[in-house]
Coordinates of C-alpha atoms in Angstrom, one line a residue:
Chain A
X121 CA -60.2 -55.5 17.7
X122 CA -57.5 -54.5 16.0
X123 CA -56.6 -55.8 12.4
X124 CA -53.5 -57.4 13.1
X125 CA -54.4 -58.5 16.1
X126 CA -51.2 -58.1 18.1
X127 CA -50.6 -56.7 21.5
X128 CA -48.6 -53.4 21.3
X129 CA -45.9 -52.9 23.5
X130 CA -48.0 -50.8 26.0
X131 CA -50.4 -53.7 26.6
X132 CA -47.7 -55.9 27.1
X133 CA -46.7 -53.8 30.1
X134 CA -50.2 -53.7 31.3
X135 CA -50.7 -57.4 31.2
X136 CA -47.7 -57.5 33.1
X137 CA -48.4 -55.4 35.5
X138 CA -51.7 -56.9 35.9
X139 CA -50.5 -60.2 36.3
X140 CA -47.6 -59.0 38.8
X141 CA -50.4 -57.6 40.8
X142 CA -52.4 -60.5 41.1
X143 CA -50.1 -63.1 41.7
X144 CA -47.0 -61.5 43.4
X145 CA -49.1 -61.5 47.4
X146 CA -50.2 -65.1 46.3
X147 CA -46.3 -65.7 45.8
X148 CA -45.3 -63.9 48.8
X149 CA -47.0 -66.2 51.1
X150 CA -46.3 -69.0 49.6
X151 CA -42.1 -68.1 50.1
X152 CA -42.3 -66.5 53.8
X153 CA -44.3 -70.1 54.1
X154 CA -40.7 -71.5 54.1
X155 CA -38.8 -68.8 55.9
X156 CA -36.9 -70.0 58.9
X157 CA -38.0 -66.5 61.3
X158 CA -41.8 -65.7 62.3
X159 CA -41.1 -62.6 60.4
X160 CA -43.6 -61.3 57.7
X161 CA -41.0 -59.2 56.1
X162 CA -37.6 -60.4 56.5
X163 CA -37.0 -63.8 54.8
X164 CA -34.1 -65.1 57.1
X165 CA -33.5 -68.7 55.6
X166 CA -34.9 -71.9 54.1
X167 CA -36.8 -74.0 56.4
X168 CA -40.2 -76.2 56.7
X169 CA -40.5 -75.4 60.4
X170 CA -43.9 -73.7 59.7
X171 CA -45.6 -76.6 58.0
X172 CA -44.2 -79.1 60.8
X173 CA -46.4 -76.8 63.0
X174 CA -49.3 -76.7 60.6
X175 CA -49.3 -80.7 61.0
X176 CA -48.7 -81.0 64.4
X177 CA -51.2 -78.8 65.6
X178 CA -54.7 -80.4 66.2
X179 CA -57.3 -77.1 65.7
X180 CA -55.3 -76.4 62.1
X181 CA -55.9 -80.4 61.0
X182 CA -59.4 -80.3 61.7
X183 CA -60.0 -77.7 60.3
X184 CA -58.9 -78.6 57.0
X185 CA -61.0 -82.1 57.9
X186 CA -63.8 -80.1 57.8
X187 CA -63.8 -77.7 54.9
X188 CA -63.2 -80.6 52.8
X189 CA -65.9 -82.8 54.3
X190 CA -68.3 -79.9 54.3
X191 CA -67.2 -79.0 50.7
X192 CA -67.6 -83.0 49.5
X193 CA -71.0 -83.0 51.1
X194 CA -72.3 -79.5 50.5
X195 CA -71.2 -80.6 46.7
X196 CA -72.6 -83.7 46.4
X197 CA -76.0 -82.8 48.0
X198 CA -76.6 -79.3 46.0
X199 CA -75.4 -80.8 42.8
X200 CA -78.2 -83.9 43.3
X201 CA -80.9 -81.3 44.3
X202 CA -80.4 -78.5 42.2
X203 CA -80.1 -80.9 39.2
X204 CA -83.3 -82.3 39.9
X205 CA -84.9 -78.9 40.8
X206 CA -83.6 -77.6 37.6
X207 CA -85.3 -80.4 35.6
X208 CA -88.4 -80.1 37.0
X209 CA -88.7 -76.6 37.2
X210 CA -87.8 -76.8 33.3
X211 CA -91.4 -78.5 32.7
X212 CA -93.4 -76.3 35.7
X213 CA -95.4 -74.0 34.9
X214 CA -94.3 -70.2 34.2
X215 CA -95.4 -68.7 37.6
X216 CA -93.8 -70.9 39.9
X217 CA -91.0 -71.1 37.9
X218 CA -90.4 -67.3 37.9
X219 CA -91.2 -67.2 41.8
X220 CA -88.9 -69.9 42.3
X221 CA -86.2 -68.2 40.7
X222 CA -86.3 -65.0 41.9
X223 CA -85.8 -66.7 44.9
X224 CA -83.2 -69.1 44.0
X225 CA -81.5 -65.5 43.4
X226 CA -81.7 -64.1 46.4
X227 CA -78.6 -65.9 48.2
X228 CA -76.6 -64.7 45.0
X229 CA -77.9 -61.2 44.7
X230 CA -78.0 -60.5 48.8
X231 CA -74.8 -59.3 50.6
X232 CA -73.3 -62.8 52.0
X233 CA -73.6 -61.2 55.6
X234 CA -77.5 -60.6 55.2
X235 CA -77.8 -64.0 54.0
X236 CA -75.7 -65.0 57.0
X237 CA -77.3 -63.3 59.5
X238 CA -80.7 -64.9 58.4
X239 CA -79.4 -68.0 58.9
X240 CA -77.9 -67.6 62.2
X241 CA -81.4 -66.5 63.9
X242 CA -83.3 -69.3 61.8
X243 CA -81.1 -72.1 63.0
X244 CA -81.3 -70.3 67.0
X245 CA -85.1 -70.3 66.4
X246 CA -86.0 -73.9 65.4
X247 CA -83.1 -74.8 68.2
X248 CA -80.2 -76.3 66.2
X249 CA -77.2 -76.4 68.1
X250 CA -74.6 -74.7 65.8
X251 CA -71.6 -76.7 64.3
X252 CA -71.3 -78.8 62.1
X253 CA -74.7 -79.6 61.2
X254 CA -75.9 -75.6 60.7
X255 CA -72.6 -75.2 58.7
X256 CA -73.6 -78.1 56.4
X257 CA -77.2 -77.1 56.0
X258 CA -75.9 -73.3 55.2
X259 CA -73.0 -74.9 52.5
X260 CA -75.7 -76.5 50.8
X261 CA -78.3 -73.7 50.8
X262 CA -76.3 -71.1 48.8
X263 CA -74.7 -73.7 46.7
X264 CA -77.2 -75.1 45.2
X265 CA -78.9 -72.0 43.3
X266 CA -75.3 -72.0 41.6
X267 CA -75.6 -75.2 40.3
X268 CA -79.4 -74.3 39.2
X269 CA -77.8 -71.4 37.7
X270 CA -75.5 -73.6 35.5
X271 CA -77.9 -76.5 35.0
X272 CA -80.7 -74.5 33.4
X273 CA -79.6 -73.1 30.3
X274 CA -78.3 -76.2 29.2
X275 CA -82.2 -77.4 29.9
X276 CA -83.3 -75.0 27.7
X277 CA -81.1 -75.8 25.1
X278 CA -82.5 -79.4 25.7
X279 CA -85.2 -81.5 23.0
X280 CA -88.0 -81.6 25.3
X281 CA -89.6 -84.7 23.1
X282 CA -86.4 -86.7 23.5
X283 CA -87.6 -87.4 27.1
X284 CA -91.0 -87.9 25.9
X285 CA -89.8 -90.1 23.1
X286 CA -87.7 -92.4 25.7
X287 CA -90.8 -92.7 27.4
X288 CA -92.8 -94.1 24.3
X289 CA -90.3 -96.4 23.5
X290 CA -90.9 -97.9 26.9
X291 CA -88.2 -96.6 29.3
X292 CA -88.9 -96.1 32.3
X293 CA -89.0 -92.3 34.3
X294 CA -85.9 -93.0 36.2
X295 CA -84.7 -94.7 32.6
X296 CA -85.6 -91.3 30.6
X297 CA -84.1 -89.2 33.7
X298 CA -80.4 -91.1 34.0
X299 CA -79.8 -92.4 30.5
X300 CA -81.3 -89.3 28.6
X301 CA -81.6 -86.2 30.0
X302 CA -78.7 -86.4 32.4
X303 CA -76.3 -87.1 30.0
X304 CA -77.4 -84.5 27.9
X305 CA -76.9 -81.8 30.5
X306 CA -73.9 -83.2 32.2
X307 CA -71.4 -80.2 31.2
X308 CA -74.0 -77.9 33.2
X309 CA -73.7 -80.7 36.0
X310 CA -69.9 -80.8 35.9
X311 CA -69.7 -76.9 36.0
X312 CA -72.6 -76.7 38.7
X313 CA -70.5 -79.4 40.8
X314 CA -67.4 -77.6 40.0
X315 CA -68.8 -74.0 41.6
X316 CA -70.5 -75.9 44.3
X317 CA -67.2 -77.0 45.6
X318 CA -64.9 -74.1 45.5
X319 CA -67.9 -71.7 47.1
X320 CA -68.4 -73.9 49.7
X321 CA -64.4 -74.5 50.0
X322 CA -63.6 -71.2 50.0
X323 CA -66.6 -69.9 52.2
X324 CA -65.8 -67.4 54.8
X325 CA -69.0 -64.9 55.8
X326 CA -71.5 -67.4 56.2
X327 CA -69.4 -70.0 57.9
X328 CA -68.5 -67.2 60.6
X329 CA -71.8 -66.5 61.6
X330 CA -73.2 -69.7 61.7
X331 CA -70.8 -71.8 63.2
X332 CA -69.7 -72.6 66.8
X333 CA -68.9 -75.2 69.3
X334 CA -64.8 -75.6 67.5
X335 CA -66.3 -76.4 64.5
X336 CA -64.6 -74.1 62.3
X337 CA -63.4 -74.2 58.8
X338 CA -60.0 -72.9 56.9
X339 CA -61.4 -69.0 56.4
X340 CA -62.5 -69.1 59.9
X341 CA -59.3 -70.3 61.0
X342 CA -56.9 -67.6 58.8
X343 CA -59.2 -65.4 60.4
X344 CA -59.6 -65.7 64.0
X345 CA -55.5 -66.7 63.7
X346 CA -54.2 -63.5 61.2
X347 CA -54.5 -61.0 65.2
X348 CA -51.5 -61.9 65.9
X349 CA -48.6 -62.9 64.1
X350 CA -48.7 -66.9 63.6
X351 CA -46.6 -68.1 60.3
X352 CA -48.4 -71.3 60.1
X353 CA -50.9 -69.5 58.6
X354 CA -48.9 -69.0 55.2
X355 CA -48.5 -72.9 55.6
X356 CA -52.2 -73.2 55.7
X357 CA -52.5 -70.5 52.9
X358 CA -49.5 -72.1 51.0
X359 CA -51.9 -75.3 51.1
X360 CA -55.0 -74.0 50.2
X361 CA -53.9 -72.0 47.1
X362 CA -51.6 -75.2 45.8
X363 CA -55.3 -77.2 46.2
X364 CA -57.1 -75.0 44.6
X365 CA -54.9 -74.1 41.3
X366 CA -54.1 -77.5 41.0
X367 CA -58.1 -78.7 40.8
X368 CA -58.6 -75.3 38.3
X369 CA -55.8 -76.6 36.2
X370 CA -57.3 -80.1 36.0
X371 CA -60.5 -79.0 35.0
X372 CA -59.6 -76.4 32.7
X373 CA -57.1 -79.1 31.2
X374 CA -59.6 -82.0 30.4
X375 CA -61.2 -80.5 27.7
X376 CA -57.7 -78.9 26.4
X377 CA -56.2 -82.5 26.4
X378 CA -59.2 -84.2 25.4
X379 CA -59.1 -82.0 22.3
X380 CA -55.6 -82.6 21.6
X381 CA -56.1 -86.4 22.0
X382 CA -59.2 -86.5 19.3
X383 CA -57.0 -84.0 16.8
X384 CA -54.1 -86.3 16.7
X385 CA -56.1 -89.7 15.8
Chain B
X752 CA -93.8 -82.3 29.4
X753 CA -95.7 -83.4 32.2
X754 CA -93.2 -85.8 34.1
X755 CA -90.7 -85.0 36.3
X756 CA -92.7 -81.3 37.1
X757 CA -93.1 -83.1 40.2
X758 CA -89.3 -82.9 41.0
X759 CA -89.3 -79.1 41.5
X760 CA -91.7 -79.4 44.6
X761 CA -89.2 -80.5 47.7
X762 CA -86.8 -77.9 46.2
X763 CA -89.6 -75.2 46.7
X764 CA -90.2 -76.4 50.2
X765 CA -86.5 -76.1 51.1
X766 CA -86.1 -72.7 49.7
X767 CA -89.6 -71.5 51.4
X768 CA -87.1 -72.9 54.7
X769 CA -84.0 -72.1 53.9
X770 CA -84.3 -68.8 51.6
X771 CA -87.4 -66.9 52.6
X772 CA -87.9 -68.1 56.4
X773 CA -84.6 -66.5 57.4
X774 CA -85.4 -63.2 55.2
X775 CA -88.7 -62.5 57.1
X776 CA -86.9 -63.3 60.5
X777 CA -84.5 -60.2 59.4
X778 CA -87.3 -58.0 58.8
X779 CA -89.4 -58.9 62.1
X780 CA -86.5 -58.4 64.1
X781 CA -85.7 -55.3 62.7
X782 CA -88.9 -53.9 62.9
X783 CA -89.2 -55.2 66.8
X784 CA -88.5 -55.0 70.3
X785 CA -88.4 -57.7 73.0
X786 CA -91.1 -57.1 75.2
X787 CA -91.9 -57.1 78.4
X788 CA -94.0 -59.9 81.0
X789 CA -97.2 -59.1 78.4
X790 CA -95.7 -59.4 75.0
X791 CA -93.2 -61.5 73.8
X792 CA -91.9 -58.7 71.3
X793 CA -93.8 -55.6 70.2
X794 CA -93.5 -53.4 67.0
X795 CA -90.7 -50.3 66.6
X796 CA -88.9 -48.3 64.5
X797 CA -86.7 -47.5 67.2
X798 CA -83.9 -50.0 66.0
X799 CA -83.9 -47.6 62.5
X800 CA -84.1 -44.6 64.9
X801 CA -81.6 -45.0 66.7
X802 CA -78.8 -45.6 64.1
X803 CA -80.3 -42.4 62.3
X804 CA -80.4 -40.6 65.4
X805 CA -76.4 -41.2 65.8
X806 CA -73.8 -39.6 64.4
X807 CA -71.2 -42.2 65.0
X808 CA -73.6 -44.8 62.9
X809 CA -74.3 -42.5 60.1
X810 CA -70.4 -41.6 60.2
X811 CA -69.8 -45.3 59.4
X812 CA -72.4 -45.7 57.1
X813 CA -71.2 -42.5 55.5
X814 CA -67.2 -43.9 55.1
X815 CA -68.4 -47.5 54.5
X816 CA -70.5 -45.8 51.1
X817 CA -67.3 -43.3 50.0
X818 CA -64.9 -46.6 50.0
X819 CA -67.2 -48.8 48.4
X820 CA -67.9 -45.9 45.5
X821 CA -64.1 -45.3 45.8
X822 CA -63.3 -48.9 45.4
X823 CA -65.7 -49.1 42.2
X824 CA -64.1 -46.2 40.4
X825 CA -60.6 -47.4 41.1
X826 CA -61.9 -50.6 39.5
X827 CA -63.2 -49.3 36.3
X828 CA -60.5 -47.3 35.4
X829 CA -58.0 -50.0 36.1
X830 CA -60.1 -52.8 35.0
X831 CA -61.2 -50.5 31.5
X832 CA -57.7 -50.9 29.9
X833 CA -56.7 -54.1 31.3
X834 CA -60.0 -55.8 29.9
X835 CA -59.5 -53.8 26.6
X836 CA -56.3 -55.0 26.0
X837 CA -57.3 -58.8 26.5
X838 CA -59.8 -58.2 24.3
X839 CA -57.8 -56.9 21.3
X840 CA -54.9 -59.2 21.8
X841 CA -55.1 -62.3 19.5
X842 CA -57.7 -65.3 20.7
X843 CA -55.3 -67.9 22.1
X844 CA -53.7 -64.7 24.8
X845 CA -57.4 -63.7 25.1
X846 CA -58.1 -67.1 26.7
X847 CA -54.6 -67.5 28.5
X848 CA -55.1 -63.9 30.5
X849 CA -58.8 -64.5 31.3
X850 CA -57.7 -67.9 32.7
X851 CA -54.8 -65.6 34.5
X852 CA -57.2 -63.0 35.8
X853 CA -60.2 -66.4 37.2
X854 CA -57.8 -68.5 38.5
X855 CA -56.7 -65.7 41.8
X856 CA -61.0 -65.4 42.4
X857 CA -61.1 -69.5 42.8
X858 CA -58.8 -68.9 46.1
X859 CA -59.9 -68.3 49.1
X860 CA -60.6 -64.5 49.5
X861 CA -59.2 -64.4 52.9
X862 CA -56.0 -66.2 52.1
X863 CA -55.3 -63.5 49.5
X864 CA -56.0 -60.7 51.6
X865 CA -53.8 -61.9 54.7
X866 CA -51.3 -62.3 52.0
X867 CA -51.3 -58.5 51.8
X868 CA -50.3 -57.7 55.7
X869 CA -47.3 -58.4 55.0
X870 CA -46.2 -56.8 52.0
X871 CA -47.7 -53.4 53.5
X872 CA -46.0 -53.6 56.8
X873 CA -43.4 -50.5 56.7
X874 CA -40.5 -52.8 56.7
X875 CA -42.4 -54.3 54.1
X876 CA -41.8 -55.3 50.4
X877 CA -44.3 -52.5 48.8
X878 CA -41.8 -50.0 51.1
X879 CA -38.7 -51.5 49.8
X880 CA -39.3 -51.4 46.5
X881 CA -40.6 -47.4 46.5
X882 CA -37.5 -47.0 48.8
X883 CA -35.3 -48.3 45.4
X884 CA -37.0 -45.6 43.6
X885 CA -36.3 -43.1 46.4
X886 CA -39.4 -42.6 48.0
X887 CA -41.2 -43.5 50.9
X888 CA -41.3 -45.4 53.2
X889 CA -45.2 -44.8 53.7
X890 CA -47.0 -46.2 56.7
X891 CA -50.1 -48.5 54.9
X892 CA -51.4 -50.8 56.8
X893 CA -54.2 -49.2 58.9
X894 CA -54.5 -47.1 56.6
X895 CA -58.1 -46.2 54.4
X896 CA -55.6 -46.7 51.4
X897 CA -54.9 -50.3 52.3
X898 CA -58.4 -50.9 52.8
X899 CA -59.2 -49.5 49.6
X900 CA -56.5 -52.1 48.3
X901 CA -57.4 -55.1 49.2
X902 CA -61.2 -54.5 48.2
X903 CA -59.7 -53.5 44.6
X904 CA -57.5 -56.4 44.5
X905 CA -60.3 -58.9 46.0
X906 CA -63.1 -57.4 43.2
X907 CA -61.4 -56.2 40.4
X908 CA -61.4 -59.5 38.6
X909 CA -65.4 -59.3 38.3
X910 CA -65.2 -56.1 36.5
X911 CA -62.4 -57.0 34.2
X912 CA -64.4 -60.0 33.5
X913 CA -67.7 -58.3 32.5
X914 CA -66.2 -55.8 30.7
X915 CA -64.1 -58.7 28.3
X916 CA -67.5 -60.3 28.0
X917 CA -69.3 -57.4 26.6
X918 CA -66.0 -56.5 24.1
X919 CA -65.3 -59.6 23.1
X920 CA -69.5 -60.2 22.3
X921 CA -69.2 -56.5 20.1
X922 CA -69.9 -56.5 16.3
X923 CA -65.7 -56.0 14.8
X924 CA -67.4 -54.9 11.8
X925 CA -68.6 -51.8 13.6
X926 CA -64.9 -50.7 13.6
X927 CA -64.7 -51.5 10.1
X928 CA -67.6 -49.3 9.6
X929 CA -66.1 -46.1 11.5
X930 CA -62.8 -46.5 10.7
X931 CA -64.0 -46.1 6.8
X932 CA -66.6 -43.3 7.0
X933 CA -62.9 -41.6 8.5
X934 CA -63.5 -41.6 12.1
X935 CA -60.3 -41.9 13.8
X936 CA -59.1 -44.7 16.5
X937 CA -60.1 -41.9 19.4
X938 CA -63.6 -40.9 17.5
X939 CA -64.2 -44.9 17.0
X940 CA -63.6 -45.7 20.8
X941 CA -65.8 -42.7 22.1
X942 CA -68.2 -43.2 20.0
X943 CA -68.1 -47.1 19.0
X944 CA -66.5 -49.1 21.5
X945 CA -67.2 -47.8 24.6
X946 CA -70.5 -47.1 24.5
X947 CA -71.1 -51.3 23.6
X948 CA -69.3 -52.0 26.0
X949 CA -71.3 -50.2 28.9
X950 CA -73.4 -53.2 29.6
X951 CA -70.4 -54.8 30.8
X952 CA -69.3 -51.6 33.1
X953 CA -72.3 -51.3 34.5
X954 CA -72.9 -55.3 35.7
X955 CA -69.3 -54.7 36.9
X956 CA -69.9 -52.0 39.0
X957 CA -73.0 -53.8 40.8
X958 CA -70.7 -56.7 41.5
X959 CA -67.9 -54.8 42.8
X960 CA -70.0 -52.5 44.6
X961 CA -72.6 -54.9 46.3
X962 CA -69.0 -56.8 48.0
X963 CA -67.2 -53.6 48.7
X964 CA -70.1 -51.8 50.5
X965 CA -70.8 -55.0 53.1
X966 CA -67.2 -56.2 53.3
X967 CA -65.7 -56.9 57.2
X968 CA -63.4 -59.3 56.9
X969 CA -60.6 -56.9 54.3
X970 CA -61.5 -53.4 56.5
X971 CA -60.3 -55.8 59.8
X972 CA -57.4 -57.1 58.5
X973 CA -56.1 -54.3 56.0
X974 CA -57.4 -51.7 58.5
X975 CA -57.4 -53.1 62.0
X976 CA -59.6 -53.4 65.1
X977 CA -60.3 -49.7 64.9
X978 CA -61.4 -49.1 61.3
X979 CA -65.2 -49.4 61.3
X980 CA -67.0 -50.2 58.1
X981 CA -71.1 -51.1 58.4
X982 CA -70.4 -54.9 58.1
X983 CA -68.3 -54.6 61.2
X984 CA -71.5 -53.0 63.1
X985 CA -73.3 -55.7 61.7
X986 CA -70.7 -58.6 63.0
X987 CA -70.8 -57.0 66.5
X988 CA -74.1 -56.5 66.9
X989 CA -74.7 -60.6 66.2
X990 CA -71.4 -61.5 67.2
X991 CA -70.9 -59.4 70.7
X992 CA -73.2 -57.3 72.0
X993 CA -75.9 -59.7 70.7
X994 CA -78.2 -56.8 69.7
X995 CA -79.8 -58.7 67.2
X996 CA -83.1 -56.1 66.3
X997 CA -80.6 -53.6 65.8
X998 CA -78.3 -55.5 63.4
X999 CA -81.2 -56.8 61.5
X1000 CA -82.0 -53.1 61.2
X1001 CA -78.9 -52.1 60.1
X1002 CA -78.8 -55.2 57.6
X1003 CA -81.6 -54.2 56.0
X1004 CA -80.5 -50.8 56.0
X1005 CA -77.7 -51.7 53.7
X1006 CA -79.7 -54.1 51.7
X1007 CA -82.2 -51.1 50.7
X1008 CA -79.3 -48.9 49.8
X1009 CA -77.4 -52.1 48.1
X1010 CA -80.4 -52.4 45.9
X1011 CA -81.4 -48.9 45.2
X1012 CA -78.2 -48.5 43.8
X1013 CA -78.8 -51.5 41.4
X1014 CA -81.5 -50.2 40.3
X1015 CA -80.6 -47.1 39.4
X1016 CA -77.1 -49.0 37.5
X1017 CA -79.9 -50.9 35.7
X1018 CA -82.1 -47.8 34.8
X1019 CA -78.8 -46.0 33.2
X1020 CA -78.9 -49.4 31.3
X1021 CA -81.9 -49.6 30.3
X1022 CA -82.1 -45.5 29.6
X1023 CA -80.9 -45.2 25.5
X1024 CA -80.6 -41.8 26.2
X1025 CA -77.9 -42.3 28.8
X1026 CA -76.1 -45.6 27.4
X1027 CA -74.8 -42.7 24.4
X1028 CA -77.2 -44.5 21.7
X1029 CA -78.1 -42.4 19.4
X1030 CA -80.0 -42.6 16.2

């Protein structure tokens, strides 16, 4: 906003305090990860005792099994639904698509606990036994409204006669669906998939309640396992954040690279 | 424009499920009673009675609202300046520090708050770093201020993020404009800058508040088994004592103050008068 556009020395030592803040307990786990004592505060020596644990112990294993089969499915599933929900909702008429999207918002305007607690008596009512199968059904409810969320504008910024036009020229629906409109929207797709995956990966609240039977996922685990003092959970953590920043810096590095690649030709 | 309107239709049956189903189980429960050999369940407000009626409910309710309002005002003032300064820096650091400030919200919320026991323990770092500066040490953890932490530190991000979007959107000209009909770089924020900008504040403070205000998981950890927020009530009641009309009750207790507070945010955004536009 400035004309020179230069950070002044004060903003410097904001930024830097800003980013000291948020990443200094992210690097604090990830060292007492490797410390040699089970103390939280006293970093007594070098040592990958912790993560030896981690991998020995059976409860921690699975639960890493399952947030990332949960988090495959639950993205795979909401990004096929709420892709094709988006698209047709895009050509429905304007009253159900208004009621449909004031309730698509519900799950991402509600508290998470209301949402879970909703959940929890509606899978005890119809009778499902709660594990794996309620936690999968609840992953792929409030993910998909994200990826509605991301698909639709790029509907709207969509030809609507390019579908109609396929369909003239004698392609078939599923033609006109895979080879025009799809990849028209695919960044919306990509972004939706993208969101998808991390909320149901990184899911806590709604997990909680709805699980049961030893099904439990990472969250539930840090969780139930941060009462008392247990330093394979900074090996867990230590895992989970090196996962994560190293999908965000894929993603966000395509199109970077991408960029770079088309510049230099 | 006809084809594929068909594909909506399974989606709407699985949010009528899904979405609404467990909504209107939240409201019947919290407006019933099990009943006796006659009824299976019969009509009250006696779950909303008694948490009125209690002054250890209304207590909770009471601190849970302070922190959350806390929390919020902690997080514009910290997240004014830092989002002000990304958004004056030069493009390419714009885009690094947003990346900076996104990538912390993609991990797990949980993993990030742990990470905070042990930096507030009173042998901790937080202590031995004020104790190089001579002060301290403080016991934190258990403490309202470590609760009050680790909800900043969770939210904050949303805040800084609205209020970049909203000043990196604004009109530079505008500044142009002030700075030559002499206003100065105080006058042109007052009277400029910030009020553009209070879109962004205001969608910031419904999404830190709406997190802060049901939060369990950072008032357990941060603040321990005996610091009771109104998502903690909620958890037991579903959780241990199984009391399931009365946390439905309290849930939607919190919802209608959750969403009477977003209104009134929006009406001070929709309200010229109060968003400082003047003629």
């Amino acid at each position: 906003m400035e004309k020179d556009k230069k950070t002044g020395i004060g903003g410097k030592v904001i930024l830097g305090i800003t980013a000291l803040f948020f990443y200094l307990p992210i690097l604090y786990i990830i060292v007492f990860s490797f410390n040699d004592s089970r103390s939280l505060t006293k970093f007594s020596g070098f040592s990958l005792r912790w993560y030896e644990k981690m991998f020995a112990d059976r409860t921690m294993m699975e639960a890493v099994v399952y947030t990332v089969v949960i988090a495959v499915l639950a993205t795979v599933v909401s990004t096929i639904v709420g892709t094709l929900a988006a698209i047709g909702l895009s050509r429905s008429r304007r009253a159900l698509r208004n009621v449909v999207e004031q309730v698509n918002n519900l799950p991402i305007m509600n508290p998470e606990i209301v949402t879970a607690i909703g959940l929890l008596m509606f899978f005890s009512a119809i009778g499902i036994a709660k594990g794996f199968a309620t936690l999968l059904l609840a992953h792929i409810m409030f993910c998909t409204p994200y990826v509605i969320l991301s698909v639709s504008p790029k509907l709207r910024s969509l030809d609507p006669n390019l579908a109609d036009a396929a369909l003239d020229l004698g392609a078939t629906p599923v033609q006109a669906l895979t080879k025009v409109i799809v990849p028209q929207i695919m960044p919306g797709i990509i972004s939706g998939a993208l969101i998808a995956f991390t909320m149901s990966f990184d899911d806590f609240i709604i997990s909680y309640f709805v699980t049961g039977n030893g099904v439990n996922n990472i969250s539930i685990l840090v969780y139930t396992m941060s009462k008392r003092v247990n330093p394979s959970i900074n090996a867990l953590s230590t895992l989970v954040i090196v996962l994560i920043t190293v999908a965000l810096l894929i993603v966000n590095l395509i199109p970077f690279m991408r960029e770079r690649r088309r510049k230099s030709i | 424009m006809r084809q594929f309107r068909s594909m909506v239709y399974p989606y709407v049956l699985w949010i009528a499920i899904m979405i609404v189903v467990p909504m209107l189980m939240i409201l019947l429960y919290a407006f019933t009673k099990e009943g006796n050999s006659v009824t299976t369940f019969r009509f009250t407000l006696e779950n909303f009675g008694r948490f009125f009626r209690d002054a250890v409910f209304l207590d909770v309710l009471k601190r849970s609202l302070v922190i959350a309002v806390f929390t919020t005002v902690v997080c514009v003032l910290l997240g004014y300046p830092i989002a002000y300064v990304i958004a004056s820096g030069p493009e390419k650091s714009s885009v690094f520090w947003i990346l900076m400030i996104t990538i912390p919200t993609w991990i797990n919320m949980l993993v990030r708050t742990y990470a905070w026991v042990g930096i507030l323990q009173d042998d901790g770092l937080l202590n031995h770093l004020l104790g190089l500066l001579g002060i301290g040490p403080f016991h934190i953890m258990y403490t309202t201020f470590a609760v009050v932490l680790g909800m900043v530190y969770n939210f904050i991000p949303f805040m800084i993020l609205q209020i970049h979007t909203s000043l990196a959107k604004m009109d530079k000209s505008l500044l142009e404009a002030a700075n030559d009909l002499g206003a100065n770089r105080l006058q042109t924020f007052l009277r400029v800058t910030l009020p553009l900008s209070l879109p962004g504040v205001l969608s910031g403070i419904t999404l830190v508040f709406l997190p802060a205000v049901s939060s369990f998981f950072i008032p357990k950890l941060l603040g321990g088994g005996q610091y009771v927020l109104i998502g903690n009530v909620i958890e037991t009641q579903f959780l241990t004592s199984g009391d399931w009309n009365f946390g439905s009750a309290i849930s939607l207790i919190m919802a209608i103050i959750i969403m009477l507070s977003m209104y009134l945010t929006r009406k001070v955004d929709t309200d010229p008068a109060a968003n400082g536009r003047r003629e």
